[in-house]
Coordinates of C-alpha atoms in Angstrom, one line a residue:
Chain A
M1 CA 0.0 0.5 -0.5
S2 CA 2.9 2.0 -0.5
Q3 CA 2.2 3.3 -4.4
Q4 CA 2.1 6.9 -5.1
H5 CA -1.4 8.0 -5.7
K6 CA -2.4 11.1 -7.3
K7 CA -2.1 14.4 -5.6
S8 CA -4.8 16.5 -6.9
V9 CA -7.6 15.1 -9.8
K10 CA -10.1 16.9 -12.3
V11 CA -13.3 15.5 -12.2
F12 CA -16.1 15.8 -14.2
A13 CA -19.2 13.7 -11.6
P14 CA -22.7 14.0 -14.6
A15 CA -26.2 14.7 -14.8
T16 CA -28.8 11.8 -14.3
V17 CA -32.0 11.5 -14.8
A18 CA -34.1 9.4 -12.2
N19 CA -37.2 7.7 -12.3
V20 CA -37.3 6.4 -15.6
A21 CA -41.0 6.1 -16.1
C22 CA -41.9 3.1 -14.9
G23 CA -39.1 2.8 -12.7
F24 CA -39.8 5.9 -10.4
D25 CA -38.0 4.9 -7.5
I26 CA -35.5 2.1 -8.9
I27 CA -33.9 2.8 -12.3
G28 CA -31.3 6.2 -13.1
L29 CA -29.3 6.8 -16.2
A30 CA -26.8 9.2 -16.6
L31 CA -26.1 11.9 -19.0
D32 CA -23.0 11.8 -20.5
G33 CA -22.3 15.6 -22.3
V34 CA -23.7 17.2 -19.1
G35 CA -22.5 17.4 -15.6
D36 CA -20.7 19.2 -13.1
E37 CA -17.2 19.7 -12.2
M38 CA -15.0 19.3 -9.2
E39 CA -11.7 19.1 -8.8
L40 CA -9.9 17.7 -5.6
R41 CA -6.5 17.2 -4.4
L42 CA -5.4 15.3 -0.8
G43 CA -4.8 18.4 1.6
D44 CA -2.5 18.8 4.8
T45 CA -5.4 19.6 7.6
P46 CA -7.1 16.5 8.1
G47 CA -10.6 16.7 6.9
V48 CA -12.7 18.3 3.9
R49 CA -12.3 21.6 2.6
I50 CA -14.7 22.7 -0.4
T51 CA -12.4 25.0 -1.2
A52 CA -14.7 28.0 -4.2
I53 CA -18.1 26.9 -5.2
E54 CA -18.4 28.3 -8.9
G55 CA -21.5 28.5 -10.4
A56 CA -24.4 28.4 -7.4
D57 CA -24.8 29.5 -4.6
L58 CA -24.2 27.4 -2.2
P59 CA -22.6 26.7 0.9
L60 CA -18.8 26.3 1.8
E61 CA -19.2 24.4 5.0
A62 CA -18.7 20.9 4.2
A63 CA -20.9 19.6 7.5
Q64 CA -23.5 21.7 5.2
N65 CA -22.6 20.3 1.3
V66 CA -23.8 17.5 0.5
A67 CA -20.1 17.0 -1.5
G68 CA -18.8 18.3 1.7
V69 CA -21.2 15.5 4.2
A70 CA -20.8 12.7 1.1
L71 CA -16.9 12.8 1.5
L72 CA -17.2 13.3 5.4
A73 CA -18.9 9.9 5.3
M74 CA -16.0 8.3 3.1
L75 CA -13.4 9.7 5.2
Q76 CA -14.6 8.2 8.4
E77 CA -15.6 4.8 6.5
Y78 CA -11.4 5.3 5.1
G79 CA -10.7 5.3 8.8
Q80 CA -7.4 7.7 8.6
P81 CA -8.5 10.6 10.8
E82 CA -4.8 12.2 8.7
T83 CA -6.7 12.4 6.0
G84 CA -6.9 16.0 4.3
I85 CA -9.8 16.6 1.1
E86 CA -10.2 19.8 -0.5
V87 CA -12.5 20.6 -2.8
V88 CA -13.7 22.9 -6.0
I89 CA -17.0 23.1 -7.3
R90 CA -18.0 24.3 -11.0
K91 CA -21.3 23.4 -10.7
R92 CA -23.1 23.7 -13.9
I93 CA -26.4 21.7 -12.9
Q94 CA -28.7 23.9 -11.9
P95 CA -29.8 22.8 -8.2
G96 CA -33.7 21.7 -8.6
S97 CA -33.3 21.1 -11.9
G98 CA -34.5 17.5 -11.7
I99 CA -31.1 16.1 -13.2
G100 CA -29.9 14.9 -10.0
S101 CA -27.8 18.3 -9.1
S102 CA -26.5 17.3 -5.5
A103 CA -26.5 13.9 -6.5
A104 CA -23.4 15.3 -9.2
S105 CA -21.6 17.2 -6.3
A106 CA -21.9 13.9 -3.7
A107 CA -20.7 11.5 -6.7
G108 CA -18.0 13.7 -7.8
A109 CA -16.2 13.9 -4.3
V110 CA -16.6 11.2 -3.5
A111 CA -15.6 8.6 -6.7
G112 CA -13.3 11.6 -7.1
A113 CA -11.7 11.5 -3.6
N114 CA -11.9 7.4 -4.2
I115 CA -8.8 8.4 -7.3
L116 CA -6.4 10.1 -5.1
L117 CA -7.2 7.1 -2.0
G118 CA -5.9 4.9 -4.5
N119 CA -9.8 3.1 -5.5
H120 CA -9.9 1.9 -2.2
F121 CA -13.3 1.6 -2.2
S122 CA -15.5 0.0 -5.0
P123 CA -18.1 2.1 -7.4
E124 CA -20.4 -0.4 -5.5
E125 CA -19.5 0.5 -1.7
L126 CA -19.0 4.4 -2.8
V127 CA -22.7 5.1 -2.9
P128 CA -23.5 4.6 0.4
F129 CA -21.5 7.3 1.4
A130 CA -22.9 9.9 -1.3
M131 CA -26.8 8.9 -0.4
E132 CA -25.0 11.2 3.1
G133 CA -25.7 13.8 0.2
E134 CA -28.9 13.1 -1.0
R135 CA -30.2 13.6 2.7
L136 CA -29.0 16.5 3.5
A137 CA -29.9 17.8 0.1
C138 CA -33.4 16.0 0.4
G139 CA -33.7 14.5 4.4
T140 CA -33.8 10.6 2.1
P141 CA -30.9 9.4 1.3
H142 CA -31.4 7.7 -1.8
A143 CA -29.6 6.4 -4.5
D144 CA -31.0 6.4 -7.9
N145 CA -29.4 9.4 -9.3
V146 CA -26.1 8.7 -6.6
A147 CA -25.7 5.3 -8.5
P148 CA -25.4 6.1 -12.1
A149 CA -23.8 9.1 -11.6
I150 CA -20.8 7.1 -9.6
M151 CA -21.7 3.7 -12.0
G152 CA -22.8 5.0 -15.5
G153 CA -25.6 3.8 -17.7
F154 CA -28.4 2.9 -16.3
T155 CA -28.6 1.4 -12.6
L156 CA -31.4 0.0 -10.4
V157 CA -31.3 -0.2 -6.7
R158 CA -32.5 -3.5 -5.4
S159 CA -33.1 -2.6 -2.1
Y160 CA -32.1 -0.3 0.2
Q161 CA -32.1 -3.0 3.4
P162 CA -29.9 -3.9 2.4
L163 CA -28.5 -1.5 0.1
D164 CA -28.0 -3.4 -3.6
V165 CA -27.2 -1.7 -6.8
I166 CA -27.0 -3.0 -10.3
R167 CA -25.8 -2.2 -13.1
L168 CA -27.6 -2.6 -16.3
H169 CA -26.3 -3.2 -20.0
T170 CA -26.6 0.6 -21.5
P171 CA -26.7 -0.2 -25.0
A172 CA -25.1 1.8 -27.3
D173 CA -27.2 3.8 -29.8
L174 CA -29.4 5.1 -27.2
W175 CA -29.5 9.0 -26.7
V176 CA -31.1 11.5 -23.7
T177 CA -33.1 15.1 -24.3
V178 CA -33.9 16.4 -21.4
I179 CA -35.9 20.3 -21.3
H180 CA -36.0 22.0 -17.5
P181 CA -38.3 24.3 -18.3
Q182 CA -37.5 27.1 -15.3
I183 CA -39.7 26.6 -12.8
E184 CA -39.6 25.8 -9.2
V185 CA -41.0 22.2 -8.2
K186 CA -39.9 20.8 -4.8
T187 CA -39.1 17.5 -4.2
S188 CA -41.4 17.0 -1.8
D189 CA -44.5 19.0 -2.8
A190 CA -44.0 16.0 -5.7
R191 CA -43.7 13.6 -2.8
G192 CA -46.1 15.0 -1.2
I193 CA -49.0 14.1 -3.8
L194 CA -48.4 11.0 -4.4
K195 CA -51.0 8.4 -2.8
Q196 CA -49.4 5.8 0.0
Q197 CA -51.8 3.3 -1.6
V198 CA -51.4 2.0 -5.2
L199 CA -53.8 -0.4 -7.8
L200 CA -52.1 -3.6 -7.5
K201 CA -53.3 -4.2 -10.9
D202 CA -52.0 -1.1 -11.1
A203 CA -48.9 -2.1 -9.6
I204 CA -49.2 -5.6 -11.4
R205 CA -48.7 -2.9 -14.9
Q206 CA -45.8 -1.2 -13.3
W207 CA -43.4 -4.3 -12.9
G208 CA -44.4 -5.6 -15.8
N209 CA -42.8 -2.3 -17.7
V210 CA -39.9 -2.7 -15.7
G211 CA -39.6 -6.0 -16.5
A212 CA -39.9 -5.4 -19.9
L213 CA -37.7 -2.4 -19.6
V214 CA -35.1 -4.4 -18.1
A215 CA -35.3 -7.2 -21.3
G216 CA -35.0 -4.7 -23.5
L217 CA -31.7 -2.7 -22.5
Y218 CA -30.5 -6.5 -22.1
R219 CA -32.1 -7.0 -25.6
E220 CA -31.2 -3.7 -27.2
D221 CA -34.2 -4.8 -28.2
Y222 CA -35.1 -0.7 -28.8
Q223 CA -39.0 -1.1 -30.3
L224 CA -39.7 -3.2 -26.9
I225 CA -37.9 -0.6 -24.3
S226 CA -40.2 1.4 -26.1
R227 CA -42.6 0.0 -25.2
S228 CA -42.6 -0.1 -21.5
L229 CA -41.3 3.3 -21.2
E230 CA -45.2 4.1 -19.0
D231 CA -45.7 5.1 -15.7
V232 CA -49.0 4.2 -14.4
I233 CA -48.6 4.7 -11.1
V234 CA -46.3 8.5 -10.7
E235 CA -47.1 9.8 -13.5
P236 CA -50.8 10.4 -14.1
I237 CA -50.6 12.2 -10.4
R238 CA -47.2 14.3 -11.4
A239 CA -47.9 15.4 -14.4
I240 CA -50.1 18.4 -13.6
L241 CA -46.4 20.2 -12.4
I242 CA -45.3 20.3 -15.2
P243 CA -46.7 22.4 -18.5
A244 CA -47.9 21.3 -21.3
F245 CA -46.6 17.4 -20.5
Y246 CA -48.9 15.7 -22.0
D247 CA -48.6 17.3 -25.0
L248 CA -45.5 17.0 -24.5
K249 CA -44.9 13.3 -24.2
L250 CA -46.9 12.7 -27.5
R251 CA -45.3 15.2 -29.5
C252 CA -42.1 13.7 -28.7
R253 CA -42.8 10.0 -29.4
E254 CA -43.9 11.4 -33.0
A255 CA -40.8 13.7 -33.4
G256 CA -38.6 9.7 -32.8
A257 CA -38.4 10.0 -29.5
L258 CA -39.0 6.3 -27.7
G259 CA -40.4 7.9 -24.8
G260 CA -40.0 9.3 -21.9
G261 CA -41.3 10.4 -18.6
I262 CA -40.2 13.3 -15.9
S263 CA -37.3 13.3 -14.6
G264 CA -36.5 12.7 -11.3
S265 CA -39.1 14.7 -9.4
G266 CA -39.2 17.5 -12.5
P267 CA -39.6 19.6 -13.7
S268 CA -37.1 18.3 -16.1
V269 CA -38.5 15.7 -18.3
F270 CA -36.5 13.7 -20.3
M271 CA -36.9 11.8 -23.5
L272 CA -34.9 8.4 -25.0
S273 CA -34.5 7.4 -28.5
K274 CA -32.2 5.6 -30.8
G275 CA -29.5 8.6 -31.8
E276 CA -28.4 11.0 -32.4
E277 CA -30.9 12.1 -34.3
N278 CA -33.8 11.2 -33.4
A279 CA -32.7 13.0 -30.0
R280 CA -31.6 16.5 -31.7
N281 CA -35.4 16.3 -33.7
V282 CA -37.0 15.8 -30.3
A283 CA -35.3 18.8 -29.1
A284 CA -36.7 20.9 -31.7
M285 CA -39.7 19.7 -31.4
M286 CA -39.7 20.6 -27.5
E287 CA -38.8 23.8 -28.5
Q288 CA -41.1 24.3 -30.4
I289 CA -43.9 23.4 -27.4
Y290 CA -42.2 25.2 -25.3
A291 CA -40.9 28.8 -27.1
P292 CA -45.0 30.2 -27.0
L293 CA -45.1 29.1 -23.5
G294 CA -43.8 32.3 -22.1
V295 CA -41.5 29.8 -19.4
D296 CA -38.0 29.6 -19.8
Y297 CA -36.0 26.4 -20.9
K298 CA -32.4 25.2 -21.1
I299 CA -32.5 22.0 -23.7
Y300 CA -29.6 19.5 -23.2
V301 CA -29.2 16.5 -25.7
S302 CA -27.0 13.4 -23.9
R303 CA -25.6 10.1 -24.9
I304 CA -26.2 7.8 -22.2
S305 CA -22.6 8.6 -20.2
T306 CA -20.9 4.6 -20.1
S307 CA -18.7 5.7 -17.3
G308 CA -20.0 8.1 -14.6
V309 CA -18.4 10.7 -12.9
K310 CA -15.2 10.0 -14.4
E311 CA -11.2 12.2 -15.3
M312 CA -10.9 15.1 -17.2
Chain B
M1 CA -49.5 -23.1 -49.7
S2 CA -49.5 -25.9 -51.3
Q3 CA -46.1 -28.6 -50.0
Q4 CA -47.1 -31.7 -47.6
H5 CA -47.6 -31.3 -44.3
K6 CA -47.2 -33.4 -41.7
K7 CA -51.0 -35.3 -40.8
S8 CA -50.0 -36.1 -37.3
V9 CA -47.8 -35.3 -35.0
K10 CA -47.1 -36.4 -30.7
V11 CA -45.7 -34.1 -28.6
F12 CA -44.9 -32.9 -25.6
A13 CA -47.0 -29.7 -23.6
P14 CA -44.2 -29.4 -20.2
A15 CA -46.0 -28.1 -16.8
T16 CA -45.3 -24.7 -15.9
V17 CA -44.9 -22.3 -13.5
A18 CA -46.8 -18.9 -13.5
N19 CA -46.4 -16.1 -10.5
V20 CA -41.9 -16.7 -10.4
A21 CA -41.8 -14.1 -7.1
C22 CA -41.4 -11.0 -7.5
G23 CA -43.1 -11.4 -10.8
F24 CA -46.4 -12.1 -10.2
D25 CA -48.8 -11.7 -12.1
I26 CA -46.2 -11.6 -15.5
I27 CA -43.6 -13.8 -15.5
G28 CA -44.0 -17.8 -16.0
L29 CA -41.2 -20.5 -16.6
A30 CA -41.1 -23.6 -18.7
L31 CA -40.6 -27.2 -17.0
D32 CA -38.7 -29.7 -19.3
G33 CA -39.3 -33.2 -17.8
V34 CA -43.2 -33.0 -16.8
G35 CA -45.3 -32.5 -18.7
D36 CA -49.0 -33.3 -21.1
E37 CA -48.5 -35.7 -23.8
M38 CA -51.0 -35.0 -26.9
E39 CA -51.7 -36.6 -30.1
L40 CA -53.1 -34.4 -33.2
R41 CA -53.7 -35.8 -36.3
L42 CA -55.8 -33.4 -39.2
G43 CA -59.4 -35.2 -40.0
D44 CA -61.3 -35.5 -42.3
T45 CA -64.2 -33.8 -41.2
P46 CA -64.3 -30.3 -40.7
G47 CA -63.7 -29.3 -36.2
V48 CA -62.3 -30.0 -33.4
R49 CA -62.7 -33.3 -32.2
I50 CA -61.5 -34.4 -28.9
T51 CA -61.1 -38.1 -29.9
A52 CA -59.7 -39.5 -25.8
I53 CA -58.6 -38.3 -22.6
E54 CA -56.1 -40.9 -20.7
G55 CA -55.7 -40.3 -16.5
A56 CA -57.6 -37.4 -16.1
D57 CA -61.6 -37.0 -15.7
L58 CA -62.2 -34.5 -18.6
P59 CA -64.9 -33.1 -20.7
L60 CA -64.3 -34.3 -24.7
E61 CA -66.9 -32.1 -25.6
A62 CA -64.1 -29.4 -27.6
A63 CA -66.3 -26.8 -26.1
Q64 CA -65.8 -27.7 -22.8
N65 CA -62.4 -28.8 -22.9
V66 CA -59.3 -26.4 -22.5
A67 CA -57.6 -28.0 -25.7
G68 CA -60.7 -27.7 -26.9
V69 CA -62.0 -23.9 -27.0
A70 CA -57.8 -23.1 -27.7
L71 CA -58.2 -25.2 -31.5
L72 CA -62.0 -23.4 -32.5
A73 CA -60.1 -20.5 -31.5
M74 CA -57.5 -21.2 -33.1
L75 CA -59.3 -22.8 -36.7
Q76 CA -61.2 -19.4 -36.2
E77 CA -58.6 -17.1 -37.3
Y78 CA -57.2 -19.5 -39.1
G79 CA -59.9 -18.7 -41.9
Q80 CA -60.1 -22.6 -44.0
P81 CA -63.5 -24.2 -42.7
E82 CA -63.0 -27.7 -44.0
T83 CA -60.3 -28.1 -41.6
G84 CA -60.6 -31.2 -38.6
I85 CA -58.0 -31.4 -36.1
E86 CA -57.6 -34.6 -34.0
V87 CA -57.1 -34.5 -31.0
V88 CA -56.0 -37.4 -28.1
I89 CA -54.5 -36.0 -24.3
R90 CA -52.4 -38.0 -22.0
K91 CA -52.7 -36.4 -18.9
R92 CA -49.5 -36.3 -17.2
I93 CA -50.7 -33.5 -14.6
Q94 CA -53.2 -33.2 -12.2
P95 CA -55.3 -30.6 -12.0
G96 CA -55.2 -27.9 -9.8
S97 CA -51.9 -28.6 -9.2
G98 CA -51.1 -25.5 -9.5
I99 CA -48.0 -26.0 -12.3
G100 CA -50.2 -25.9 -15.4
S101 CA -51.8 -28.2 -16.0
S102 CA -55.1 -26.7 -18.3
A103 CA -51.8 -24.1 -19.4
A104 CA -50.8 -27.6 -20.7
S105 CA -53.6 -28.7 -22.4
A106 CA -54.0 -25.3 -24.7
A107 CA -51.0 -24.4 -25.1
G108 CA -50.0 -28.0 -26.5
A109 CA -53.4 -28.8 -28.9
V110 CA -52.4 -25.4 -30.4
A111 CA -49.0 -25.5 -31.1
G112 CA -49.0 -29.5 -31.7
A113 CA -52.0 -28.8 -33.7
N114 CA -49.8 -25.1 -35.8
I115 CA -47.2 -28.0 -36.8
L116 CA -50.3 -29.7 -39.0
L117 CA -50.7 -26.2 -40.7
G118 CA -46.8 -26.0 -41.3
N119 CA -46.6 -23.6 -39.0
H120 CA -48.6 -20.8 -40.3
F121 CA -48.5 -19.0 -36.8
S122 CA -46.5 -17.7 -34.6
P123 CA -45.2 -18.9 -31.4
E124 CA -46.5 -15.5 -29.7
E125 CA -49.2 -15.2 -32.6
L126 CA -51.2 -19.3 -30.6
V127 CA -50.6 -17.9 -26.3
P128 CA -53.5 -16.1 -27.2
F129 CA -55.8 -18.9 -28.2
A130 CA -54.5 -21.5 -25.2
M131 CA -55.4 -18.5 -23.6
E132 CA -58.4 -19.0 -24.3
G133 CA -58.2 -22.5 -22.5
E134 CA -57.1 -20.6 -19.1
R135 CA -60.3 -18.5 -19.7
L136 CA -62.8 -21.6 -19.7
A137 CA -60.6 -22.9 -17.1
C138 CA -60.7 -20.3 -14.4
G139 CA -63.0 -17.6 -15.2
T140 CA -59.5 -15.1 -17.0
P141 CA -57.6 -15.5 -20.0
H142 CA -54.1 -15.1 -18.4
A143 CA -51.5 -15.9 -20.1
D144 CA -48.7 -15.9 -17.2
N145 CA -49.2 -19.9 -17.6
V146 CA -49.8 -21.4 -21.1
A147 CA -46.9 -18.3 -22.9
P148 CA -44.0 -20.0 -21.1
A149 CA -45.9 -23.4 -22.2
I150 CA -46.0 -22.2 -26.0
M151 CA -42.7 -20.1 -26.1
G152 CA -40.2 -21.9 -23.6
G153 CA -38.0 -20.8 -20.8
F154 CA -38.8 -17.6 -18.9
T155 CA -41.6 -15.0 -20.3
L156 CA -42.1 -12.1 -19.3
V157 CA -46.1 -10.1 -19.2
R158 CA -45.5 -7.0 -19.9
S159 CA -49.9 -6.5 -20.8
Y160 CA -52.3 -7.7 -21.5
Q161 CA -54.3 -5.0 -24.2
P162 CA -52.3 -4.4 -26.1
L163 CA -50.8 -8.6 -25.1
D164 CA -46.9 -8.3 -25.4
V165 CA -45.5 -11.0 -25.0
I166 CA -41.6 -11.7 -24.3
R167 CA -39.2 -14.3 -23.9
L168 CA -36.5 -13.4 -21.8
H169 CA -33.2 -15.1 -21.3
T170 CA -33.1 -18.5 -19.1
P171 CA -29.0 -19.4 -17.7
A172 CA -28.6 -23.2 -18.2
D173 CA -28.4 -24.0 -15.5
L174 CA -30.4 -23.4 -14.1
W175 CA -33.1 -26.1 -12.4
V176 CA -37.4 -26.2 -10.4
T177 CA -38.2 -27.8 -7.8
V178 CA -41.9 -28.8 -7.3
I179 CA -43.7 -30.0 -4.7
H180 CA -46.8 -30.3 -5.4
P181 CA -49.2 -31.2 -1.9
Q182 CA -52.4 -33.6 -3.0
I183 CA -54.6 -30.3 -1.3
E184 CA -57.2 -28.4 -2.5
V185 CA -57.0 -24.9 -3.9
K186 CA -59.0 -23.5 -5.6
T187 CA -57.8 -20.4 -8.1
S188 CA -60.9 -18.5 -7.6
D189 CA -60.3 -18.4 -3.6
A190 CA -56.2 -17.7 -4.5
R191 CA -57.4 -14.7 -5.3
G192 CA -60.2 -13.7 -3.1
I193 CA -58.0 -12.9 -0.8
L194 CA -56.0 -10.6 -2.4
K195 CA -55.8 -7.3 -1.4
Q196 CA -57.0 -4.7 -4.7
Q197 CA -55.0 -2.1 -3.1
V198 CA -51.4 -2.2 -2.3
L199 CA -48.5 0.7 0.0
L200 CA -46.2 1.5 -2.5
K201 CA -43.2 1.4 -0.7
D202 CA -44.5 -2.7 -1.6
A203 CA -45.3 -2.1 -4.7
I204 CA -41.6 -0.4 -5.4
R205 CA -39.7 -2.9 -3.9
Q206 CA -41.3 -5.7 -5.8
W207 CA -40.7 -3.7 -9.0
G208 CA -37.0 -3.9 -7.5
N209 CA -37.3 -7.1 -8.0
V210 CA -38.3 -8.1 -10.6
G211 CA -36.3 -5.2 -13.0
A212 CA -33.4 -7.2 -10.7
L213 CA -34.9 -11.1 -11.3
V214 CA -35.0 -9.8 -15.4
A215 CA -30.6 -8.7 -15.1
G216 CA -29.8 -11.4 -12.6
L217 CA -31.7 -14.0 -15.6
Y218 CA -29.1 -11.3 -18.3
R219 CA -26.8 -11.9 -16.3
E220 CA -26.9 -15.9 -15.6
D221 CA -26.2 -13.7 -12.0
Y222 CA -27.3 -16.7 -9.8
Q223 CA -26.6 -15.1 -6.5
L224 CA -28.6 -11.6 -8.1
I225 CA -31.4 -14.4 -9.4
S226 CA -31.9 -15.4 -5.6
R227 CA -31.6 -11.5 -4.0
S228 CA -34.4 -10.8 -6.3
L229 CA -36.1 -14.0 -5.3
E230 CA -38.6 -12.3 -3.5
D231 CA -42.3 -11.3 -3.2
V232 CA -44.1 -8.7 -0.7
I233 CA -47.5 -8.6 -2.2
V234 CA -49.0 -11.5 -2.6
E235 CA -46.7 -14.9 -0.6
P236 CA -47.5 -13.3 2.5
I237 CA -51.2 -13.8 1.4
R238 CA -51.3 -17.0 0.2
A239 CA -49.2 -18.0 2.7
I240 CA -51.7 -19.6 5.1
L241 CA -52.3 -21.9 2.2
I242 CA -50.2 -23.6 1.8
P243 CA -49.4 -25.9 4.8
A244 CA -45.5 -25.3 5.6
F245 CA -44.7 -22.5 3.9
Y246 CA -42.4 -20.1 5.7
D247 CA -40.7 -23.7 6.3
L248 CA -40.5 -25.2 3.1
K249 CA -39.7 -21.7 2.3
L250 CA -36.2 -20.8 4.5
R251 CA -35.3 -24.8 4.6
C252 CA -35.1 -25.0 1.4
R253 CA -32.8 -22.2 0.9
E254 CA -30.8 -23.9 3.6
A255 CA -30.6 -27.1 1.6
G256 CA -29.2 -24.9 -1.3
A257 CA -32.4 -23.5 -3.5
L258 CA -32.1 -19.7 -4.4
G259 CA -35.5 -18.8 -4.1
G260 CA -38.4 -19.2 -4.6
G261 CA -42.3 -19.4 -4.0
I262 CA -46.1 -20.1 -4.2
S263 CA -46.3 -21.3 -8.2
G264 CA -49.5 -20.0 -9.8
S265 CA -51.9 -20.3 -6.9
G266 CA -50.5 -23.3 -5.7
P267 CA -51.1 -24.8 -3.2
S268 CA -47.5 -26.3 -5.2
V269 CA -44.4 -24.4 -4.2
F270 CA -40.9 -24.3 -6.0
M271 CA -37.6 -23.4 -5.4
L272 CA -34.8 -22.8 -8.3
S273 CA -31.4 -24.2 -7.9
K274 CA -28.3 -23.9 -10.1
G275 CA -27.6 -27.4 -11.3
E276 CA -28.6 -30.8 -10.8
E277 CA -27.0 -31.8 -7.3
N278 CA -28.5 -28.4 -5.4
A279 CA -32.4 -29.7 -6.7
R280 CA -31.9 -32.8 -5.5
N281 CA -31.0 -32.1 -2.7
V282 CA -33.9 -29.2 -2.1
A283 CA -36.1 -32.8 -3.1
A284 CA -35.0 -34.1 -0.4
M285 CA -35.4 -31.1 2.0
M286 CA -39.0 -30.7 1.0
E287 CA -40.0 -34.0 1.7
Q288 CA -37.9 -34.3 5.4
I289 CA -40.7 -31.1 5.9
Y290 CA -43.5 -33.3 3.6
A291 CA -42.4 -37.1 4.7
P292 CA -44.2 -36.3 8.7
L293 CA -46.9 -33.4 7.3
G294 CA -50.0 -36.4 7.0
V295 CA -50.6 -34.6 3.5
D296 CA -49.9 -37.1 -0.1
Y297 CA -47.6 -35.1 -2.0
K298 CA -45.3 -35.3 -5.1
I299 CA -42.0 -34.2 -6.1
Y300 CA -40.6 -33.5 -9.1
V301 CA -37.2 -32.2 -10.0
S302 CA -36.4 -30.6 -13.8
R303 CA -34.6 -28.5 -15.7
I304 CA -35.9 -25.4 -16.6
S305 CA -37.0 -26.1 -20.6
T306 CA -36.0 -23.6 -23.1
S307 CA -37.9 -25.2 -26.3
G308 CA -42.1 -25.3 -24.1
V309 CA -43.9 -27.9 -26.4
K310 CA -41.7 -29.8 -28.8
E311 CA -42.4 -33.7 -30.3
M312 CA -41.9 -36.3 -29.4

């Protein structure tokens, strides 16, 4: 264990889509071209120091920052009290966008620091540390954004007790188009309107789609993926939070999308497509629908990242 | 279409396990060594004639017989009114066992007749005809036994409207052990005790397991399959119908099973294992538990069939 590790590292931490249609609370995916940038270095002072945050007004104090608490959890497990980590965060993902802003910071922090520690932890082992960032951000230590942010591609959270996160196969030609309407949807509100009970017949339809979506990913069967991108449980309730949601969904499918839904708890909406051309046509359609609405928006087109957090 | 087809055919129609743990109502599998035998021939008289049934006391009249109604539905779609099919059924699967007795007859009938018709229909197209047999048998035209009986291996029913049945990958070394306690569990009773509503958090856990089970099958990851074989929705309610169910489940896992659950709506219980030796150890454990209970039982050990109905 005396080998020399890097003293500093620069990483890209991807934006992510959680709640992939039928896969509410379990299936997420990582974007390739959209994400935060972070610099981490081993410091002389023990503990975690966030030295700068660009692009967002977020607390520098480690215990109040999602990247900070994730690193603190990691260092506690690492168990070498003299270790010091310094972090610079360049936020490119807007907080509250629904594409995993807090998850990117938490995932980038622990995956970056892990490089400095000579990959002491496996990607799976990093997930619980990053989940502490989510606990700080929204009160629940959920994994459906941090898992794809760390592991890349599509991920599935089978269980929380014990934590069991699985990397799914990701078809090479699958692209994502995301529109982020610049409105506020509070995660707590989006959760609050859900019903605690659902109809068994709806639940069965949902798990039929989940099974088929996973099979579609492994078979690289884009039509099966398309048919499975259906959410009969959560989307019908949350759709009211998103301007023009059903219009968007219908016309994006007509424009070539395989399907999609609400990203995380919104307000972003994602669409999957086969190939870049379709994904760009879908982006144009999103623009056409949103331009007259008088709501500001951003649109992203990206391949699905197969690597998760990566060195720059 | 003037090619000569076979005038008669002898087929093996496999027993099946529906409701594979978390995959309630959607995931089924076909057994290799347990099933009905059927003989079908093109007859001179138009329509469907069941000429003999061995091994069970079932109606010969086509419209009252699951194989008969399945064939009638098929011939109606085939659209050549002069076609006549004669059937001999040798029941090897006991009706009411919970391993797809009616499904085997219906599936064997249509898949066998399809050979006589020069494979006019695809396996997927045969499923709705066989479902008519299930409608006669239990009032609901469900597909989760007939789909694996026709298509082989593991199958997933994604949707009924429209019908969308998917053949899943089946790991080569996966075996099934089934115990059939000779008690009566009426499908209608087993359905009647289910709740129409379920907790969202339980439904999420279930679809996490469904996604993971499908991933486990494609990855041939036996440990992932094992962890995913959990049913938090239906099993806790139906377990009371099966003598010594929880004891069986726990001790079969200890004896080497990956996991299992109630087969169909019971009373049979299935366990999956990696390899024949484990499957036989599980059978011995089932015997050890059931022998002192004073309930008659049959135990089957079988590879998972990858072919469904096949010519003998």
